[in-house]
mmCIF file of C-alpha atoms in Angstrom:
data_model
loop_
_atom_site.group_PDB
_atom_site.id
_atom_site.type_symbol
_atom_site.label_atom_id
_atom_site.label_comp_id
_atom_site.label_asym_id
_atom_site.label_seq_id
_atom_site.Cartn_x
_atom_site.Cartn_y
_atom_site.Cartn_z
ATOM 1 C CA VAL A 25 88.094 -49.809 174.741
ATOM 2 C CA VAL A 26 90.846 -48.021 172.768
ATOM 3 C CA VAL A 27 91.532 -48.895 169.317
ATOM 4 C CA LEU A 28 95.173 -48.740 167.932
ATOM 5 C CA PRO A 29 95.461 -48.685 164.134
ATOM 6 C CA ARG A 30 98.191 -50.313 162.714
ATOM 7 C CA SER A 31 99.967 -47.236 161.544
ATOM 8 C CA ALA A 32 99.718 -45.920 165.055
ATOM 9 C CA ARG A 33 102.468 -45.248 167.720
ATOM 10 C CA GLN A 34 102.012 -45.687 171.529
ATOM 11 C CA LEU A 35 104.674 -43.868 173.731
ATOM 12 C CA MET A 36 104.866 -46.177 176.874
ATOM 13 C CA LEU A 37 105.916 -44.315 179.785
ATOM 14 C CA LEU A 38 105.246 -46.953 182.177
ATOM 15 C CA PRO A 39 107.798 -49.760 183.137
ATOM 16 C CA LEU A 40 106.984 -53.031 181.805
ATOM 17 C CA ASP A 41 107.448 -54.621 185.349
ATOM 18 C CA THR A 42 103.913 -53.325 185.926
ATOM 19 C CA MET A 43 100.754 -55.093 185.002
ATOM 20 C CA PHE A 44 99.353 -51.724 183.562
ATOM 21 C CA GLY A 45 102.572 -51.438 181.281
ATOM 22 C CA ARG A 46 102.289 -55.075 180.209
ATOM 23 C CA LEU A 47 98.747 -54.706 179.323
ATOM 24 C CA MET A 48 99.077 -51.591 177.226
ATOM 25 C CA ALA A 49 102.028 -53.539 175.544
ATOM 26 C CA TRP A 50 99.906 -56.505 174.690
ATOM 27 C CA ALA A 51 97.099 -54.356 173.427
ATOM 28 C CA ALA A 52 99.502 -52.543 170.870
ATOM 29 C CA ILE A 53 100.689 -56.279 169.771
ATOM 30 C CA ASP A 54 97.201 -57.498 169.388
ATOM 31 C CA GLN A 55 96.091 -54.512 167.187
ATOM 32 C CA GLY A 56 99.291 -54.289 165.286
ATOM 33 C CA ALA A 57 100.495 -50.926 166.647
ATOM 34 C CA THR A 58 103.977 -49.745 167.539
ATOM 35 C CA THR A 59 105.273 -49.228 171.068
ATOM 36 C CA TRP A 60 108.086 -46.778 172.141
ATOM 37 C CA LEU A 61 109.506 -47.391 175.321
ATOM 38 C CA THR A 62 111.419 -44.523 177.162
ATOM 39 C CA PRO A 63 114.422 -45.085 179.696
ATOM 40 C CA PRO A 64 113.811 -44.208 183.135
ATOM 41 C CA ARG A 65 113.705 -40.848 184.263
ATOM 42 C CA THR A 66 113.792 -39.456 180.690
ATOM 43 C CA PRO A 67 111.999 -36.094 180.577
ATOM 44 C CA PRO A 68 108.555 -36.425 178.851
ATOM 45 C CA GLN A 69 109.137 -33.714 176.144
ATOM 46 C CA GLU A 70 112.258 -35.483 174.887
ATOM 47 C CA SER A 71 110.254 -38.625 174.119
ATOM 48 C CA LEU A 72 107.124 -36.767 172.877
ATOM 49 C CA GLY A 73 108.895 -34.668 170.381
ATOM 50 C CA ARG A 74 111.074 -37.728 168.993
ATOM 51 C CA VAL A 75 108.171 -40.350 168.773
ATOM 52 C CA LYS A 76 105.389 -38.002 167.837
ATOM 53 C CA PRO A 77 102.732 -40.696 169.343
ATOM 54 C CA HIS A 78 99.135 -41.065 168.512
ATOM 55 C CA PHE A 79 98.605 -42.575 172.041
ATOM 56 C CA VAL A 80 100.146 -42.247 175.304
ATOM 57 C CA ALA A 81 99.789 -44.227 178.643
ATOM 58 C CA GLY A 82 101.220 -43.258 181.803
ATOM 59 C CA VAL A 83 100.332 -42.559 185.742
ATOM 60 C CA PRO A 84 99.043 -39.283 187.078
ATOM 61 C CA SER A 85 102.680 -38.019 187.837
ATOM 62 C CA HIS A 86 103.519 -38.189 183.991
ATOM 63 C CA PHE A 87 100.616 -36.032 183.076
ATOM 64 C CA GLU A 88 101.388 -33.637 185.779
ATOM 65 C CA ARG A 89 104.727 -33.267 184.233
ATOM 66 C CA ILE A 90 103.343 -32.860 180.741
ATOM 67 C CA ARG A 91 100.876 -30.202 182.332
ATOM 68 C CA ASP A 92 103.733 -28.270 183.780
ATOM 69 C CA LEU A 93 105.553 -28.237 180.497
ATOM 70 C CA VAL A 94 102.398 -26.959 178.671
ATOM 71 C CA LEU A 95 102.228 -24.033 181.220
ATOM 72 C CA THR A 96 105.879 -23.034 181.074
ATOM 73 C CA GLU A 97 105.530 -19.811 179.401
ATOM 74 C CA ARG A 98 109.086 -19.819 177.950
ATOM 75 C CA GLU A 99 109.067 -23.340 176.725
ATOM 76 C CA GLY A 100 111.201 -23.677 173.421
ATOM 77 C CA THR A 101 110.791 -20.814 171.119
ATOM 78 C CA VAL A 102 106.860 -19.964 172.055
ATOM 79 C CA GLY A 103 107.889 -16.717 173.424
ATOM 80 C CA SER A 104 104.909 -14.010 173.174
ATOM 81 C CA ALA A 105 102.684 -16.232 171.382
ATOM 82 C CA GLY A 106 102.700 -18.914 173.958
ATOM 83 C CA ARG A 107 102.190 -16.201 176.723
ATOM 84 C CA MET A 108 98.974 -15.016 174.848
ATOM 85 C CA THR A 109 97.592 -18.370 174.488
ATOM 86 C CA LEU A 110 98.293 -19.221 178.167
ATOM 87 C CA GLY A 111 96.791 -15.730 178.985
ATOM 88 C CA LEU A 112 93.544 -16.575 177.046
ATOM 89 C CA ALA A 113 93.063 -20.054 178.493
ATOM 90 C CA ALA A 114 94.065 -19.357 182.142
ATOM 91 C CA PRO A 115 90.670 -18.237 183.477
ATOM 92 C CA PHE A 116 89.221 -21.635 181.878
ATOM 93 C CA LEU A 117 91.915 -23.803 183.682
ATOM 94 C CA ASP A 118 92.164 -22.452 187.021
ATOM 95 C CA PRO A 119 89.538 -20.292 188.859
ATOM 96 C CA ASP A 120 92.446 -19.150 191.095
ATOM 97 C CA SER A 121 94.564 -17.942 188.126
ATOM 98 C CA ARG A 122 96.198 -14.528 188.425
ATOM 99 C CA PHE A 123 94.338 -13.846 185.201
ATOM 100 C CA ARG A 124 90.948 -14.001 187.079
ATOM 101 C CA GLY A 125 90.282 -10.498 187.138
ATOM 102 C CA ARG A 126 90.438 -9.899 183.743
ATOM 103 C CA ARG A 127 87.027 -9.394 181.488
ATOM 104 C CA PHE A 128 86.191 -11.670 178.686
ATOM 105 C CA LEU A 129 83.805 -11.713 175.966
ATOM 106 C CA GLY A 130 81.906 -14.832 177.079
ATOM 107 C CA ARG A 131 81.484 -17.726 174.819
ATOM 108 C CA MET A 132 83.462 -16.471 171.706
ATOM 109 C CA ASP A 133 86.636 -15.906 173.986
ATOM 110 C CA LYS A 134 86.176 -19.363 175.226
ATOM 111 C CA ARG A 135 86.171 -20.722 171.766
ATOM 112 C CA LEU A 136 89.070 -18.676 170.829
ATOM 113 C CA ALA A 137 91.102 -19.663 173.766
ATOM 114 C CA ARG A 138 90.451 -23.348 173.122
ATOM 115 C CA ARG A 139 91.324 -23.387 169.602
ATOM 116 C CA PHE A 140 94.826 -21.691 170.400
ATOM 117 C CA PHE A 141 95.279 -23.796 173.497
ATOM 118 C CA ARG A 142 94.475 -26.859 171.826
ATOM 119 C CA THR A 143 97.312 -26.105 169.037
ATOM 120 C CA ARG A 144 99.674 -25.596 171.820
ATOM 121 C CA VAL A 145 99.194 -28.796 173.797
ATOM 122 C CA ARG A 146 99.143 -30.799 170.258
ATOM 123 C CA HIS A 147 102.272 -29.701 169.247
ATOM 124 C CA LEU A 148 103.903 -30.092 172.661
ATOM 125 C CA LEU A 149 102.465 -33.995 172.561
ATOM 126 C CA GLY A 150 104.079 -34.471 169.497
ATOM 127 C CA GLY A 151 101.459 -33.286 166.977
ATOM 128 C CA ARG A 152 99.699 -36.331 166.429
ATOM 129 C CA ILE A 153 98.269 -37.383 169.515
ATOM 130 C CA GLN A 154 94.781 -38.863 169.669
ATOM 131 C CA THR A 155 94.281 -40.623 173.003
ATOM 132 C CA LEU A 156 95.789 -40.205 176.679
ATOM 133 C CA VAL A 157 95.353 -43.037 179.104
ATOM 134 C CA SER A 158 96.098 -42.884 182.859
ATOM 135 C CA GLY A 159 95.860 -45.373 185.906
ATOM 136 C CA GLY A 160 97.719 -46.320 189.173
ATOM 137 C CA GLY A 161 96.305 -43.438 191.168
ATOM 138 C CA GLY A 162 93.645 -40.569 191.243
ATOM 139 C CA MET A 163 94.300 -37.680 188.623
ATOM 140 C CA ASP A 164 94.720 -33.820 189.900
ATOM 141 C CA PRO A 165 91.534 -32.250 188.879
ATOM 142 C CA LYS A 166 93.660 -29.345 187.615
ATOM 143 C CA VAL A 167 95.471 -31.718 185.260
ATOM 144 C CA THR A 168 92.055 -33.158 184.076
ATOM 145 C CA ARG A 169 90.754 -29.584 183.402
ATOM 146 C CA LEU A 170 93.882 -28.782 181.353
ATOM 147 C CA PHE A 171 93.566 -31.789 179.058
ATOM 148 C CA GLU A 172 89.787 -31.408 178.993
ATOM 149 C CA PHE A 173 89.911 -27.893 177.646
ATOM 150 C CA ALA A 174 92.543 -28.782 174.949
ATOM 151 C CA GLY A 175 90.263 -31.330 173.684
ATOM 152 C CA PHE A 176 92.389 -34.354 174.776
ATOM 153 C CA PRO A 177 90.533 -35.764 177.615
ATOM 154 C CA ILE A 178 92.402 -38.386 179.849
ATOM 155 C CA VAL A 179 90.840 -41.777 179.859
ATOM 156 C CA GLU A 180 91.144 -43.050 183.457
ATOM 157 C CA GLY A 181 90.877 -46.606 184.615
ATOM 158 C CA TYR A 182 91.221 -48.768 187.689
ATOM 159 C CA GLY A 183 92.318 -52.146 188.352
ATOM 160 C CA SER A 184 95.207 -54.266 190.028
ATOM 161 C CA ASN A 185 97.397 -56.943 189.324
ATOM 162 C CA GLU A 186 94.801 -59.481 191.056
ATOM 163 C CA SER A 187 92.341 -58.129 187.852
ATOM 164 C CA VAL A 188 95.239 -58.530 185.465
ATOM 165 C CA GLY A 189 95.347 -54.720 185.045
ATOM 166 C CA ALA A 190 92.211 -52.568 184.153
ATOM 167 C CA ALA A 191 88.838 -53.851 185.265
ATOM 168 C CA VAL A 192 87.143 -50.470 185.095
ATOM 169 C CA THR A 193 87.725 -47.676 182.676
ATOM 170 C CA ASN A 194 86.271 -44.696 180.965
ATOM 171 C CA ARG A 195 85.853 -44.964 177.160
ATOM 172 C CA PRO A 196 87.044 -42.264 174.788
ATOM 173 C CA GLU A 197 83.828 -41.303 173.703
ATOM 174 C CA ASP A 198 82.255 -41.292 176.995
ATOM 175 C CA ILE A 199 84.433 -39.836 179.916
ATOM 176 C CA ARG A 200 83.105 -38.759 183.249
ATOM 177 C CA SER A 201 85.821 -36.506 185.049
ATOM 178 C CA GLY A 202 86.882 -37.688 188.409
ATOM 179 C CA SER A 203 85.591 -41.234 187.849
ATOM 180 C CA VAL A 204 87.247 -44.453 186.592
ATOM 181 C CA GLY A 205 84.363 -45.222 184.326
ATOM 182 C CA ARG A 206 82.442 -48.388 183.772
ATOM 183 C CA ALA A 207 83.282 -52.157 184.242
ATOM 184 C CA LEU A 208 84.585 -53.759 181.258
ATOM 185 C CA GLY A 209 82.416 -56.125 179.436
ATOM 186 C CA ASP A 210 83.978 -59.413 180.964
ATOM 187 C CA VAL A 211 83.837 -57.893 184.688
ATOM 188 C CA GLU A 212 81.099 -57.577 187.162
ATOM 189 C CA LEU A 213 81.249 -54.972 189.953
ATOM 190 C CA ARG A 214 79.541 -54.239 193.099
ATOM 191 C CA LEU A 215 80.012 -52.524 196.428
ATOM 192 C CA SER A 216 79.951 -54.438 199.758
ATOM 193 C CA PRO A 217 77.849 -52.936 202.680
ATOM 194 C CA GLY A 218 80.803 -51.409 203.861
ATOM 195 C CA GLY A 219 81.603 -49.813 200.221
ATOM 196 C CA GLU A 220 84.510 -51.977 199.548
ATOM 197 C CA VAL A 221 85.065 -52.638 195.723
ATOM 198 C CA LEU A 222 84.526 -56.233 194.956
ATOM 199 C CA LEU A 223 85.170 -57.764 191.200
ATOM 200 C CA ARG A 224 84.193 -60.899 189.622
ATOM 201 C CA GLY A 225 85.023 -62.426 186.130
ATOM 202 C CA GLU A 226 87.022 -64.958 184.388
ATOM 203 C CA GLY A 227 90.089 -62.810 184.199
ATOM 204 C CA MET A 228 90.239 -62.471 188.083
ATOM 205 C CA PHE A 229 93.436 -63.775 189.928
ATOM 206 C CA ALA A 230 93.038 -67.363 191.388
ATOM 207 C CA GLY A 231 95.045 -66.865 194.381
ATOM 208 C CA TYR A 232 98.238 -66.174 196.425
ATOM 209 C CA LEU A 233 101.149 -68.664 196.638
ATOM 210 C CA ARG A 234 101.356 -69.976 200.085
ATOM 211 C CA PRO A 235 104.925 -70.916 201.175
ATOM 212 C CA PRO A 236 105.532 -74.244 203.237
ATOM 213 C CA ALA A 237 105.002 -74.148 206.752
ATOM 214 C CA SER A 238 108.409 -74.861 207.465
ATOM 215 C CA PRO A 239 111.947 -75.021 205.686
ATOM 216 C CA ALA A 240 111.872 -78.751 206.005
ATOM 217 C CA GLU A 241 108.784 -79.205 203.737
ATOM 218 C CA GLU A 242 109.076 -80.193 200.220
ATOM 219 C CA PRO A 243 108.302 -77.568 197.223
ATOM 220 C CA SER A 244 104.959 -79.591 197.036
ATOM 221 C CA GLY A 245 104.207 -77.863 200.496
ATOM 222 C CA PHE A 246 103.397 -74.646 198.719
ATOM 223 C CA GLY A 247 99.712 -73.905 198.681
ATOM 224 C CA ILE A 248 97.234 -71.380 197.327
ATOM 225 C CA ASP A 249 95.235 -68.882 199.458
ATOM 226 C CA PRO A 250 92.244 -68.184 197.400
ATOM 227 C CA ALA A 251 91.938 -64.623 196.050
ATOM 228 C CA ARG A 252 88.069 -64.957 195.730
ATOM 229 C CA ASP A 253 85.275 -65.597 198.233
ATOM 230 C CA ASP A 254 82.893 -68.559 198.105
ATOM 231 C CA ASP A 255 80.616 -66.553 195.476
ATOM 232 C CA GLY A 256 83.600 -65.752 193.110
ATOM 233 C CA TRP A 257 83.980 -62.153 194.136
ATOM 234 C CA PHE A 258 87.742 -60.786 194.631
ATOM 235 C CA HIS A 259 87.724 -58.235 197.446
ATOM 236 C CA THR A 260 90.127 -55.255 196.469
ATOM 237 C CA ARG A 261 90.244 -53.519 199.875
ATOM 238 C CA ASP A 262 89.601 -50.356 198.024
ATOM 239 C CA LEU A 263 86.616 -48.205 198.967
ATOM 240 C CA GLY A 264 84.499 -47.041 195.905
ATOM 241 C CA MET A 265 81.052 -45.093 195.100
ATOM 242 C CA LEU A 266 78.773 -46.026 192.443
ATOM 243 C CA GLU A 267 76.651 -43.406 190.277
ATOM 244 C CA ASP A 268 73.846 -44.123 187.713
#
């Protein structure tokens, strides 16, 4: 879905004890890119400025913090230029902005605001950013709108440990905001009559380890509770909606 050239740097905001984090680390190794890890509770701006990544993977809370950084008027040495950029962009980022009463020249103002705002966001993300990927939960529309306006739309996906990470994802060239995109090439997807998301494919988890019925049993007493139904579908227990 996302190609990381050998010269690319991935900033990993995810812990490696999550399937999402492991998946992104394996992807970089497979493609020969470099992954930079961050210590727990490290402010994003410290890592972004030091690593200057091409690619950032995180969960919604990470991008919420980056959004707060972008919208902080006194960040670093931005000063009046930063306030002007935020003032130009505010009506396009938030309909409830305190700038909503201002009148703009329409299309020209939007292009100008987007150009300045893109420069600001790119600078705060380290100057080389190309792709942002998020999973693990739904994104706040205000956060999505900010990165879209800056020209760096967030690639959102959906999956679980049982699907070995992402099973459904947007593509960088085809992003529908508010959705998690389309099923990956080796994944089948459908909804049950009740709206539950069902997944099927070779990568789906086989089953859950069932402990012995009693402490006296030998280790051989462990069994497997299947994770799929008789037709091979994994029941995610999540509700979903399909469009198109």
